[in-house]
Amino acid sequence: MSYVQPVDLVDRLTAAGASKVKYSAGATILRATMAGAILALAAAFAVSVSTQTGQPLLGAMLFPVGFIMLYLMGFDLLTGVFTLVPLAWIAKKDGVTLPAMLRNWGLVFLGNLIGAVAVALLMAIYFTYGFSTEPSAVGQAISEIGHGRTVGYAEYGAAGMLTLFVRGVLCNWMVSTGVVGAFMSDSILGKIACMWMPVMLFFYMGFEHSIVNMFLFPSGLLLGADFTLMDYLLWNEIPTVVGNLVGGLTFVGLPLYFAHRRKQASAGAPGALPSADVAGAPAATGAPAADVPALALPSAAEAEAPLVGATR
């Protein structure tokens, strides 16, 4: 599967994060809009499978299809840029400033929202024959999800808010692991396997994903579910976004970066040896650390695109 060693993986992650802040506003929004739309269709598909078969595990197993396709096509989710762009900022990549990072997050959020809400409208029309009938069984299931994951949390007050936040944290722990998985292999099958497993886990466990929720809750409102727009924002979307940010950085991005980042030997130090971070990956071959040749780093374009059979 052409496994990528952790020290090289971190180089790819920081290069990919740096490349994302360099796109124009229009390109960033377009990439994010397509990502939100594809993920929303995958969520609708998974709920349809779960409802019609009575097997939630089957729906969870199939949901990652959308996630994998959008990443192989080079589109962006907010949960992914929450992890990748801060690593580029910490690594002091050229052009990656705090304002540039916040701009990227804002544009990706907007694009994801546009794509997810557009699909919510289309699916609401589909579930109701153009709003001329009651929602289908799948539409009713989506409505119930919206009610249970807003009012259901509100009933528990602070404890409900804490639970919602923790579910957001756990979600992007898994989803960002899937994002990183796209960089762990140089083969398409390897990328698919590494992305599939953690994303399936998040969906089956019912964790809170801010972009999936941009589809589920507007769909519920369009289908007549018993909650309000303010319920959705206060008792789901806003805490979920914060939880996703914390989860992706705390449990995926920062541990990988600080455990495996490439460290330079002190300048001018006679006889200085490469750090353990540099030599750690090839050490399994038995080659002495001092004999390890310098590894070529991928360009930002190579790191950005997992679909080109090689690196992402």
PDB file of C-alpha atoms in Angstrom:
ATOM      1  CA  MET A   1       0.000   0.000   0.000  1.00  0.00           C
ATOM      2  CA  SER A   2       3.055   2.313  -0.152  1.00  0.00           C
ATOM      3  CA  TYR A   3       2.845   3.256   3.514  1.00  0.00           C
ATOM      4  CA  VAL A   4       4.049   6.784   4.304  1.00  0.00           C
ATOM      5  CA  GLN A   5       6.189   7.033   7.420  1.00  0.00           C
ATOM      6  CA  PRO A   6       4.979   9.462  10.142  1.00  0.00           C
ATOM      7  CA  VAL A   7       7.811  11.958   9.682  1.00  0.00           C
ATOM      8  CA  ASP A   8       6.982  12.245   5.978  1.00  0.00           C
ATOM      9  CA  LEU A   9       3.279  12.257   6.766  1.00  0.00           C
ATOM     10  CA  VAL A  10       3.683  15.420   8.843  1.00  0.00           C
ATOM     11  CA  ASP A  11       5.524  17.098   5.956  1.00  0.00           C
ATOM     12  CA  ARG A  12       2.628  16.279   3.668  1.00  0.00           C
ATOM     13  CA  LEU A  13       0.042  17.542   6.143  1.00  0.00           C
ATOM     14  CA  THR A  14       1.743  20.894   6.643  1.00  0.00           C
ATOM     15  CA  ALA A  15       2.267  21.327   2.892  1.00  0.00           C
ATOM     16  CA  ALA A  16      -1.402  20.568   2.233  1.00  0.00           C
ATOM     17  CA  GLY A  17      -2.501  22.986   4.932  1.00  0.00           C
ATOM     18  CA  ALA A  18      -0.309  25.728   3.462  1.00  0.00           C
ATOM     19  CA  SER A  19      -1.719  25.204  -0.030  1.00  0.00           C
ATOM     20  CA  LYS A  20      -5.306  25.686   1.143  1.00  0.00           C
ATOM     21  CA  VAL A  21      -4.853  29.301   2.240  1.00  0.00           C
ATOM     22  CA  LYS A  22      -3.466  30.268  -1.172  1.00  0.00           C
ATOM     23  CA  TYR A  23      -6.652  29.676  -3.170  1.00  0.00           C
ATOM     24  CA  SER A  24      -8.812  32.627  -4.177  1.00  0.00           C
ATOM     25  CA  ALA A  25     -12.050  33.211  -2.289  1.00  0.00           C
ATOM     26  CA  GLY A  26     -14.067  31.953  -5.247  1.00  0.00           C
ATOM     27  CA  ALA A  27     -12.053  28.746  -5.627  1.00  0.00           C
ATOM     28  CA  THR A  28     -12.192  28.059  -1.884  1.00  0.00           C
ATOM     29  CA  ILE A  29     -15.957  28.505  -1.749  1.00  0.00           C
ATOM     30  CA  LEU A  30     -16.448  26.328  -4.843  1.00  0.00           C
ATOM     31  CA  ARG A  31     -14.327  23.513  -3.408  1.00  0.00           C
ATOM     32  CA  ALA A  32     -16.191  23.726  -0.115  1.00  0.00           C
ATOM     33  CA  THR A  33     -19.626  23.918  -1.755  1.00  0.00           C
ATOM     34  CA  MET A  34     -19.001  20.711  -3.663  1.00  0.00           C
ATOM     35  CA  ALA A  35     -17.705  19.026  -0.516  1.00  0.00           C
ATOM     36  CA  GLY A  36     -20.793  20.025   1.487  1.00  0.00           C
ATOM     37  CA  ALA A  37     -23.116  18.840  -1.276  1.00  0.00           C
ATOM     38  CA  ILE A  38     -21.433  15.454  -1.725  1.00  0.00           C
ATOM     39  CA  LEU A  39     -21.301  14.801   2.017  1.00  0.00           C
ATOM     40  CA  ALA A  40     -24.981  15.756   2.317  1.00  0.00           C
ATOM     41  CA  LEU A  41     -25.910  13.262  -0.392  1.00  0.00           C
ATOM     42  CA  ALA A  42     -23.891  10.603   1.420  1.00  0.00           C
ATOM     43  CA  ALA A  43     -25.770  11.386   4.647  1.00  0.00           C
ATOM     44  CA  ALA A  44     -29.126  11.134   2.846  1.00  0.00           C
ATOM     45  CA  PHE A  45     -28.008   7.826   1.359  1.00  0.00           C
ATOM     46  CA  ALA A  46     -26.910   6.436   4.718  1.00  0.00           C
ATOM     47  CA  VAL A  47     -30.141   7.459   6.460  1.00  0.00           C
ATOM     48  CA  SER A  48     -32.130   5.925   3.582  1.00  0.00           C
ATOM     49  CA  VAL A  49     -30.259   2.631   3.900  1.00  0.00           C
ATOM     50  CA  SER A  50     -30.608   2.572   7.696  1.00  0.00           C
ATOM     51  CA  THR A  51     -34.332   3.364   7.567  1.00  0.00           C
ATOM     52  CA  GLN A  52     -35.291   1.015   4.757  1.00  0.00           C
ATOM     53  CA  THR A  53     -33.246  -1.964   5.977  1.00  0.00           C
ATOM     54  CA  GLY A  54     -33.496  -1.409   9.722  1.00  0.00           C
ATOM     55  CA  GLN A  55     -29.708  -1.877   9.888  1.00  0.00           C
ATOM     56  CA  PRO A  56     -27.922   1.294  11.086  1.00  0.00           C
ATOM     57  CA  LEU A  57     -24.556  -0.436  10.801  1.00  0.00           C
ATOM     58  CA  LEU A  58     -25.098  -0.931   7.076  1.00  0.00           C
ATOM     59  CA  GLY A  59     -25.817   2.766   6.642  1.00  0.00           C
ATOM     60  CA  ALA A  60     -22.655   3.621   8.585  1.00  0.00           C
ATOM     61  CA  MET A  61     -20.586   1.250   6.454  1.00  0.00           C
ATOM     62  CA  LEU A  62     -21.792   2.957   3.255  1.00  0.00           C
ATOM     63  CA  PHE A  63     -21.668   6.596   4.391  1.00  0.00           C
ATOM     64  CA  PRO A  64     -17.867   6.931   3.884  1.00  0.00           C
ATOM     65  CA  VAL A  65     -18.378   6.602   0.114  1.00  0.00           C
ATOM     66  CA  GLY A  66     -19.240  10.302  -0.064  1.00  0.00           C
ATOM     67  CA  PHE A  67     -16.422  11.350   2.258  1.00  0.00           C
ATOM     68  CA  ILE A  68     -13.861   9.402   0.246  1.00  0.00           C
ATOM     69  CA  MET A  69     -15.049  10.709  -3.114  1.00  0.00           C
ATOM     70  CA  LEU A  70     -15.002  14.358  -2.083  1.00  0.00           C
ATOM     71  CA  TYR A  71     -11.459  14.081  -0.749  1.00  0.00           C
ATOM     72  CA  LEU A  72     -10.208  12.181  -3.786  1.00  0.00           C
ATOM     73  CA  MET A  73     -11.598  15.032  -5.892  1.00  0.00           C
ATOM     74  CA  GLY A  74      -9.702  17.588  -3.819  1.00  0.00           C
ATOM     75  CA  PHE A  75     -12.685  19.305  -2.183  1.00  0.00           C
ATOM     76  CA  ASP A  76     -12.618  20.724   1.361  1.00  0.00           C
ATOM     77  CA  LEU A  77     -14.603  20.193   4.535  1.00  0.00           C
ATOM     78  CA  LEU A  78     -14.445  22.515   7.533  1.00  0.00           C
ATOM     79  CA  THR A  79     -13.509  19.578   9.759  1.00  0.00           C
ATOM     80  CA  GLY A  80     -10.467  18.889   7.577  1.00  0.00           C
ATOM     81  CA  VAL A  81      -9.152  22.451   7.369  1.00  0.00           C
ATOM     82  CA  PHE A  82      -9.618  22.745  11.146  1.00  0.00           C
ATOM     83  CA  THR A  83      -6.766  20.224  11.383  1.00  0.00           C
ATOM     84  CA  LEU A  84      -4.541  20.858   8.361  1.00  0.00           C
ATOM     85  CA  VAL A  85      -4.280  24.647   8.222  1.00  0.00           C
ATOM     86  CA  PRO A  86      -3.263  25.165  11.886  1.00  0.00           C
ATOM     87  CA  LEU A  87      -0.406  22.695  11.393  1.00  0.00           C
ATOM     88  CA  ALA A  88       0.875  24.807   8.496  1.00  0.00           C
ATOM     89  CA  TRP A  89       0.563  27.898  10.694  1.00  0.00           C
ATOM     90  CA  ILE A  90       2.477  26.290  13.568  1.00  0.00           C
ATOM     91  CA  ALA A  91       5.119  25.108  11.092  1.00  0.00           C
ATOM     92  CA  LYS A  92       5.438  28.744   9.891  1.00  0.00           C
ATOM     93  CA  LYS A  93       4.789  27.914   6.267  1.00  0.00           C
ATOM     94  CA  ASP A  94       5.033  30.857   3.880  1.00  0.00           C
ATOM     95  CA  GLY A  95       1.813  32.847   3.653  1.00  0.00           C
ATOM     96  CA  VAL A  96       0.055  30.999   6.474  1.00  0.00           C
ATOM     97  CA  THR A  97      -0.854  33.721   8.938  1.00  0.00           C
ATOM     98  CA  LEU A  98      -3.595  33.829  11.551  1.00  0.00           C
ATOM     99  CA  PRO A  99      -5.799  36.105   9.387  1.00  0.00           C
ATOM    100  CA  ALA A 100      -5.237  33.822   6.381  1.00  0.00           C
ATOM    101  CA  MET A 101      -6.219  30.768   8.436  1.00  0.00           C
ATOM    102  CA  LEU A 102      -9.372  32.417   9.796  1.00  0.00           C
ATOM    103  CA  ARG A 103     -10.278  33.566   6.280  1.00  0.00           C
ATOM    104  CA  ASN A 104      -9.927  30.011   5.011  1.00  0.00           C
ATOM    105  CA  TRP A 105     -12.117  28.649   7.797  1.00  0.00           C
ATOM    106  CA  GLY A 106     -14.805  31.248   7.155  1.00  0.00           C
ATOM    107  CA  LEU A 107     -14.894  30.642   3.395  1.00  0.00           C
ATOM    108  CA  VAL A 108     -14.964  26.853   3.805  1.00  0.00           C
ATOM    109  CA  PHE A 109     -17.783  27.134   6.376  1.00  0.00           C
ATOM    110  CA  LEU A 110     -19.782  29.273   3.941  1.00  0.00           C
ATOM    111  CA  GLY A 111     -19.201  26.928   1.027  1.00  0.00           C
ATOM    112  CA  ASN A 112     -20.040  23.804   3.040  1.00  0.00           C
ATOM    113  CA  LEU A 113     -23.251  25.496   4.218  1.00  0.00           C
ATOM    114  CA  ILE A 114     -24.283  26.455   0.675  1.00  0.00           C
ATOM    115  CA  GLY A 115     -23.720  22.925  -0.635  1.00  0.00           C
ATOM    116  CA  ALA A 116     -25.413  21.155   2.268  1.00  0.00           C
ATOM    117  CA  VAL A 117     -28.485  23.440   2.308  1.00  0.00           C
ATOM    118  CA  ALA A 118     -28.876  23.142  -1.474  1.00  0.00           C
ATOM    119  CA  VAL A 119     -28.988  19.353  -1.163  1.00  0.00           C
ATOM    120  CA  ALA A 120     -31.361  19.654   1.823  1.00  0.00           C
ATOM    121  CA  LEU A 121     -33.790  21.574  -0.380  1.00  0.00           C
ATOM    122  CA  LEU A 122     -33.492  19.095  -3.240  1.00  0.00           C
ATOM    123  CA  MET A 123     -33.983  16.106  -0.946  1.00  0.00           C
ATOM    124  CA  ALA A 124     -36.978  17.739   0.768  1.00  0.00           C
ATOM    125  CA  ILE A 125     -38.584  18.079  -2.662  1.00  0.00           C
ATOM    126  CA  TYR A 126     -37.720  14.440  -3.356  1.00  0.00           C
ATOM    127  CA  PHE A 127     -39.140  13.188  -0.040  1.00  0.00           C
ATOM    128  CA  THR A 128     -42.456  15.073  -0.477  1.00  0.00           C
ATOM    129  CA  TYR A 129     -43.118  15.057  -4.226  1.00  0.00           C
ATOM    130  CA  GLY A 130     -42.443  18.790  -4.370  1.00  0.00           C
ATOM    131  CA  PHE A 131     -44.052  19.473  -0.951  1.00  0.00           C
ATOM    132  CA  SER A 132     -47.363  18.039  -2.179  1.00  0.00           C
ATOM    133  CA  THR A 133     -47.444  15.057   0.226  1.00  0.00           C
ATOM    134  CA  GLU A 134     -46.312  14.108   3.712  1.00  0.00           C
ATOM    135  CA  PRO A 135     -42.618  13.207   3.946  1.00  0.00           C
ATOM    136  CA  SER A 136     -41.623   9.652   3.103  1.00  0.00           C
ATOM    137  CA  ALA A 137     -40.362   7.300   5.795  1.00  0.00           C
ATOM    138  CA  VAL A 138     -36.810   8.506   5.213  1.00  0.00           C
ATOM    139  CA  GLY A 139     -37.930  12.144   5.401  1.00  0.00           C
ATOM    140  CA  GLN A 140     -39.676  11.434   8.692  1.00  0.00           C
ATOM    141  CA  ALA A 141     -36.523   9.776  10.032  1.00  0.00           C
ATOM    142  CA  ILE A 142     -34.479  12.866   9.141  1.00  0.00           C
ATOM    143  CA  SER A 143     -37.059  15.079  10.851  1.00  0.00           C
ATOM    144  CA  GLU A 144     -36.791  12.985  14.002  1.00  0.00           C
ATOM    145  CA  ILE A 145     -33.004  13.232  13.964  1.00  0.00           C
ATOM    146  CA  GLY A 146     -33.301  17.021  13.884  1.00  0.00           C
ATOM    147  CA  HIS A 147     -35.736  17.064  16.776  1.00  0.00           C
ATOM    148  CA  GLY A 148     -33.797  14.610  18.928  1.00  0.00           C
ATOM    149  CA  ARG A 149     -30.456  16.356  18.421  1.00  0.00           C
ATOM    150  CA  THR A 150     -31.658  19.845  19.310  1.00  0.00           C
ATOM    151  CA  VAL A 151     -34.575  19.751  21.726  1.00  0.00           C
ATOM    152  CA  GLY A 152     -33.255  16.439  23.002  1.00  0.00           C
ATOM    153  CA  TYR A 153     -30.037  18.106  24.179  1.00  0.00           C
ATOM    154  CA  ALA A 154     -31.860  21.199  25.481  1.00  0.00           C
ATOM    155  CA  GLU A 155     -33.931  19.066  27.846  1.00  0.00           C
ATOM    156  CA  TYR A 156     -30.758  18.293  29.808  1.00  0.00           C
ATOM    157  CA  GLY A 157     -29.535  21.890  30.034  1.00  0.00           C
ATOM    158  CA  ALA A 158     -25.819  22.254  30.766  1.00  0.00           C
ATOM    159  CA  ALA A 159     -25.349  18.476  30.784  1.00  0.00           C
ATOM    160  CA  GLY A 160     -26.902  18.311  27.320  1.00  0.00           C
ATOM    161  CA  MET A 161     -24.606  21.071  26.057  1.00  0.00           C
ATOM    162  CA  LEU A 162     -21.566  19.259  27.461  1.00  0.00           C
ATOM    163  CA  THR A 163     -22.669  16.019  25.796  1.00  0.00           C
ATOM    164  CA  LEU A 164     -23.165  17.828  22.490  1.00  0.00           C
ATOM    165  CA  PHE A 165     -19.698  19.392  22.705  1.00  0.00           C
ATOM    166  CA  VAL A 166     -18.063  16.059  23.561  1.00  0.00           C
ATOM    167  CA  ARG A 167     -19.799  14.369  20.636  1.00  0.00           C
ATOM    168  CA  GLY A 168     -18.403  17.102  18.396  1.00  0.00           C
ATOM    169  CA  VAL A 169     -14.915  16.500  19.786  1.00  0.00           C
ATOM    170  CA  LEU A 170     -15.152  12.742  19.287  1.00  0.00           C
ATOM    171  CA  CYS A 171     -16.525  13.226  15.788  1.00  0.00           C
ATOM    172  CA  ASN A 172     -13.606  15.218  14.457  1.00  0.00           C
ATOM    173  CA  TRP A 173     -11.131  12.986  16.233  1.00  0.00           C
ATOM    174  CA  MET A 174     -12.372  10.271  13.893  1.00  0.00           C
ATOM    175  CA  VAL A 175     -13.076  12.405  10.825  1.00  0.00           C
ATOM    176  CA  SER A 176      -9.687  14.134  10.946  1.00  0.00           C
ATOM    177  CA  THR A 177      -8.087  10.724  11.336  1.00  0.00           C
ATOM    178  CA  GLY A 178      -9.821   9.909   8.056  1.00  0.00           C
ATOM    179  CA  VAL A 179      -8.525  13.131   6.492  1.00  0.00           C
ATOM    180  CA  VAL A 180      -4.989  12.265   7.584  1.00  0.00           C
ATOM    181  CA  GLY A 181      -5.595   8.762   6.236  1.00  0.00           C
ATOM    182  CA  ALA A 182      -5.686  10.194   2.716  1.00  0.00           C
ATOM    183  CA  PHE A 183      -2.005  11.073   3.160  1.00  0.00           C
ATOM    184  CA  MET A 184      -0.891   7.758   4.697  1.00  0.00           C
ATOM    185  CA  SER A 185      -0.588   5.868   1.430  1.00  0.00           C
ATOM    186  CA  ASP A 186       0.495   6.516  -2.143  1.00  0.00           C
ATOM    187  CA  SER A 187      -2.083   4.092  -3.562  1.00  0.00           C
ATOM    188  CA  ILE A 188      -5.762   4.764  -4.161  1.00  0.00           C
ATOM    189  CA  LEU A 189      -6.820   1.568  -2.360  1.00  0.00           C
ATOM    190  CA  GLY A 190      -4.598   2.450   0.593  1.00  0.00           C
ATOM    191  CA  LYS A 191      -6.129   5.921   0.829  1.00  0.00           C
ATOM    192  CA  ILE A 192      -9.658   4.506   0.661  1.00  0.00           C
ATOM    193  CA  ALA A 193      -9.002   1.980   3.433  1.00  0.00           C
ATOM    194  CA  CYS A 194      -7.420   4.578   5.720  1.00  0.00           C
ATOM    195  CA  MET A 195     -10.299   7.018   5.220  1.00  0.00           C
ATOM    196  CA  TRP A 196     -13.096   4.470   5.422  1.00  0.00           C
ATOM    197  CA  MET A 197     -12.538   3.022   8.901  1.00  0.00           C
ATOM    198  CA  PRO A 198     -12.644   6.077  11.194  1.00  0.00           C
ATOM    199  CA  VAL A 199     -15.466   7.759   9.244  1.00  0.00           C
ATOM    200  CA  MET A 200     -17.638   4.652   9.517  1.00  0.00           C
ATOM    201  CA  LEU A 201     -17.025   4.652  13.265  1.00  0.00           C
ATOM    202  CA  PHE A 202     -18.073   8.305  13.699  1.00  0.00           C
ATOM    203  CA  PHE A 203     -21.308   7.852  11.765  1.00  0.00           C
ATOM    204  CA  TYR A 204     -22.395   4.682  13.533  1.00  0.00           C
ATOM    205  CA  MET A 205     -21.649   6.123  16.976  1.00  0.00           C
ATOM    206  CA  GLY A 206     -23.858   9.146  16.323  1.00  0.00           C
ATOM    207  CA  PHE A 207     -21.148  11.752  16.896  1.00  0.00           C
ATOM    208  CA  GLU A 208     -21.862  15.326  15.805  1.00  0.00           C
ATOM    209  CA  HIS A 209     -20.399  16.498  12.488  1.00  0.00           C
ATOM    210  CA  SER A 210     -20.991  20.176  11.704  1.00  0.00           C
ATOM    211  CA  ILE A 211     -21.268  19.655   7.929  1.00  0.00           C
ATOM    212  CA  VAL A 212     -23.541  16.613   8.065  1.00  0.00           C
ATOM    213  CA  ASN A 213     -25.719  18.643  10.432  1.00  0.00           C
ATOM    214  CA  MET A 214     -25.872  21.482   7.882  1.00  0.00           C
ATOM    215  CA  PHE A 215     -27.869  19.003   5.805  1.00  0.00           C
ATOM    216  CA  LEU A 216     -29.850  17.092   8.439  1.00  0.00           C
ATOM    217  CA  PHE A 217     -31.259  20.049  10.353  1.00  0.00           C
ATOM    218  CA  PRO A 218     -32.269  22.320   7.458  1.00  0.00           C
ATOM    219  CA  SER A 219     -33.859  19.200   5.936  1.00  0.00           C
ATOM    220  CA  GLY A 220     -35.789  18.648   9.164  1.00  0.00           C
ATOM    221  CA  LEU A 221     -36.995  22.262   9.182  1.00  0.00           C
ATOM    222  CA  LEU A 222     -38.117  22.010   5.543  1.00  0.00           C
ATOM    223  CA  LEU A 223     -39.947  18.769   6.331  1.00  0.00           C
ATOM    224  CA  GLY A 224     -41.855  20.255   9.279  1.00  0.00           C
ATOM    225  CA  ALA A 225     -39.836  18.947  12.241  1.00  0.00           C
ATOM    226  CA  ASP A 226     -40.703  20.328  15.688  1.00  0.00           C
ATOM    227  CA  PHE A 227     -37.710  22.579  16.375  1.00  0.00           C
ATOM    228  CA  THR A 228     -36.663  26.071  15.345  1.00  0.00           C
ATOM    229  CA  LEU A 229     -33.719  27.596  13.515  1.00  0.00           C
ATOM    230  CA  MET A 230     -32.497  29.037  16.817  1.00  0.00           C
ATOM    231  CA  ASP A 231     -32.746  25.580  18.421  1.00  0.00           C
ATOM    232  CA  TYR A 232     -30.535  24.265  15.635  1.00  0.00           C
ATOM    233  CA  LEU A 233     -27.917  26.998  15.949  1.00  0.00           C
ATOM    234  CA  LEU A 234     -27.745  27.111  19.747  1.00  0.00           C
ATOM    235  CA  TRP A 235     -28.313  23.453  20.565  1.00  0.00           C
ATOM    236  CA  ASN A 236     -26.346  21.903  17.752  1.00  0.00           C
ATOM    237  CA  GLU A 237     -24.402  23.762  15.063  1.00  0.00           C
ATOM    238  CA  ILE A 238     -22.402  26.274  17.115  1.00  0.00           C
ATOM    239  CA  PRO A 239     -21.297  23.851  19.889  1.00  0.00           C
ATOM    240  CA  THR A 240     -20.631  21.194  17.257  1.00  0.00           C
ATOM    241  CA  VAL A 241     -18.325  23.496  15.270  1.00  0.00           C
ATOM    242  CA  VAL A 242     -16.366  24.314  18.441  1.00  0.00           C
ATOM    243  CA  GLY A 243     -16.181  20.638  19.391  1.00  0.00           C
ATOM    244  CA  ASN A 244     -15.026  19.681  15.891  1.00  0.00           C
ATOM    245  CA  LEU A 245     -12.240  22.270  16.074  1.00  0.00           C
ATOM    246  CA  VAL A 246     -11.055  21.045  19.463  1.00  0.00           C
ATOM    247  CA  GLY A 247     -11.270  17.359  18.507  1.00  0.00           C
ATOM    248  CA  GLY A 248      -9.372  17.591  15.235  1.00  0.00           C
ATOM    249  CA  LEU A 249      -6.536  19.674  16.652  1.00  0.00           C
ATOM    250  CA  THR A 250      -6.226  18.126  20.104  1.00  0.00           C
ATOM    251  CA  PHE A 251      -6.420  14.454  19.198  1.00  0.00           C
ATOM    252  CA  VAL A 252      -5.104  14.338  15.622  1.00  0.00           C
ATOM    253  CA  GLY A 253      -3.171  17.321  14.308  1.00  0.00           C
ATOM    254  CA  LEU A 254      -1.102  18.445  17.281  1.00  0.00           C
ATOM    255  CA  PRO A 255      -0.097  14.950  18.512  1.00  0.00           C
ATOM    256  CA  LEU A 256       1.107  14.001  15.027  1.00  0.00           C
ATOM    257  CA  TYR A 257       2.976  17.250  14.556  1.00  0.00           C
ATOM    258  CA  PHE A 258       4.801  17.331  17.882  1.00  0.00           C
ATOM    259  CA  ALA A 259       5.541  13.597  17.890  1.00  0.00           C
ATOM    260  CA  HIS A 260       6.884  13.356  14.353  1.00  0.00           C
ATOM    261  CA  ARG A 261       7.823  16.801  13.033  1.00  0.00           C
ATOM    262  CA  ARG A 262      11.152  17.044  11.294  1.00  0.00           C
ATOM    263  CA  LYS A 263      13.761  18.755  13.531  1.00  0.00           C
ATOM    264  CA  GLN A 264      16.914  20.363  12.227  1.00  0.00           C
ATOM    265  CA  ALA A 265      20.319  19.811  13.816  1.00  0.00           C
ATOM    266  CA  SER A 266      21.787  22.887  15.519  1.00  0.00           C
ATOM    267  CA  ALA A 267      23.438  25.141  12.957  1.00  0.00           C
ATOM    268  CA  GLY A 268      27.225  25.076  13.079  1.00  0.00           C
ATOM    269  CA  ALA A 269      27.421  22.335  15.707  1.00  0.00           C
ATOM    270  CA  PRO A 270      30.409  20.122  14.807  1.00  0.00           C
ATOM    271  CA  GLY A 271      29.483  16.509  14.309  1.00  0.00           C
ATOM    272  CA  ALA A 272      25.796  17.144  15.002  1.00  0.00           C
ATOM    273  CA  LEU A 273      23.641  14.113  14.214  1.00  0.00           C
ATOM    274  CA  PRO A 274      20.144  14.181  12.723  1.00  0.00           C
ATOM    275  CA  SER A 275      17.370  14.222  15.311  1.00  0.00           C
ATOM    276  CA  ALA A 276      15.352  11.141  16.185  1.00  0.00           C
ATOM    277  CA  ASP A 277      12.435  12.642  14.271  1.00  0.00           C
ATOM    278  CA  VAL A 278      14.402  12.645  11.026  1.00  0.00           C
ATOM    279  CA  ALA A 279      15.939   9.246  11.450  1.00  0.00           C
ATOM    280  CA  GLY A 280      13.001   7.567  13.113  1.00  0.00           C
ATOM    281  CA  ALA A 281      11.176   6.349  10.033  1.00  0.00           C
ATOM    282  CA  PRO A 282      14.047   4.764   8.090  1.00  0.00           C
ATOM    283  CA  ALA A 283      15.574   3.318  11.261  1.00  0.00           C
ATOM    284  CA  ALA A 284      13.430   0.206  10.798  1.00  0.00           C
ATOM    285  CA  THR A 285      15.630  -0.747   7.849  1.00  0.00           C
ATOM    286  CA  GLY A 286      18.645  -0.972  10.123  1.00  0.00           C
ATOM    287  CA  ALA A 287      20.504   1.916   8.425  1.00  0.00           C
ATOM    288  CA  PRO A 288      22.522   4.074  10.832  1.00  0.00           C
ATOM    289  CA  ALA A 289      20.892   7.431  11.495  1.00  0.00           C
ATOM    290  CA  ALA A 290      23.865   9.405  10.154  1.00  0.00           C
ATOM    291  CA  ASP A 291      23.704   7.552   6.822  1.00  0.00           C
ATOM    292  CA  VAL A 292      20.062   8.350   6.087  1.00  0.00           C
ATOM    293  CA  PRO A 293      19.911  10.559   2.980  1.00  0.00           C
ATOM    294  CA  ALA A 294      17.808  13.687   2.989  1.00  0.00           C
ATOM    295  CA  LEU A 295      14.251  12.958   1.965  1.00  0.00           C
ATOM    296  CA  ALA A 296      12.658  15.018  -0.788  1.00  0.00           C
ATOM    297  CA  LEU A 297       9.619  16.903   0.443  1.00  0.00           C
ATOM    298  CA  PRO A 298       6.442  16.908  -1.648  1.00  0.00           C
ATOM    299  CA  SER A 299       5.400  20.156  -3.241  1.00  0.00           C
ATOM    300  CA  ALA A 300       2.230  21.853  -2.034  1.00  0.00           C
ATOM    301  CA  ALA A 301       0.454  20.744  -5.207  1.00  0.00           C
ATOM    302  CA  GLU A 302       1.502  17.118  -4.722  1.00  0.00           C
ATOM    303  CA  ALA A 303       0.448  17.123  -1.093  1.00  0.00           C
ATOM    304  CA  GLU A 304      -2.884  18.683  -1.958  1.00  0.00           C
ATOM    305  CA  ALA A 305      -4.183  16.079  -4.405  1.00  0.00           C
ATOM    306  CA  PRO A 306      -4.591  12.490  -3.247  1.00  0.00           C
ATOM    307  CA  LEU A 307      -6.446  11.606  -6.455  1.00  0.00           C
ATOM    308  CA  VAL A 308      -3.293  11.740  -8.546  1.00  0.00           C
ATOM    309  CA  GLY A 309      -2.315   8.230  -7.566  1.00  0.00           C
ATOM    310  CA  ALA A 310       0.635   9.528  -5.555  1.00  0.00           C
ATOM    311  CA  THR A 311       0.792  11.848  -2.611  1.00  0.00           C
ATOM    312  CA  ARG A 312      -1.848  14.199  -1.358  1.00  0.00           C
TER     313      ARG A 312
END
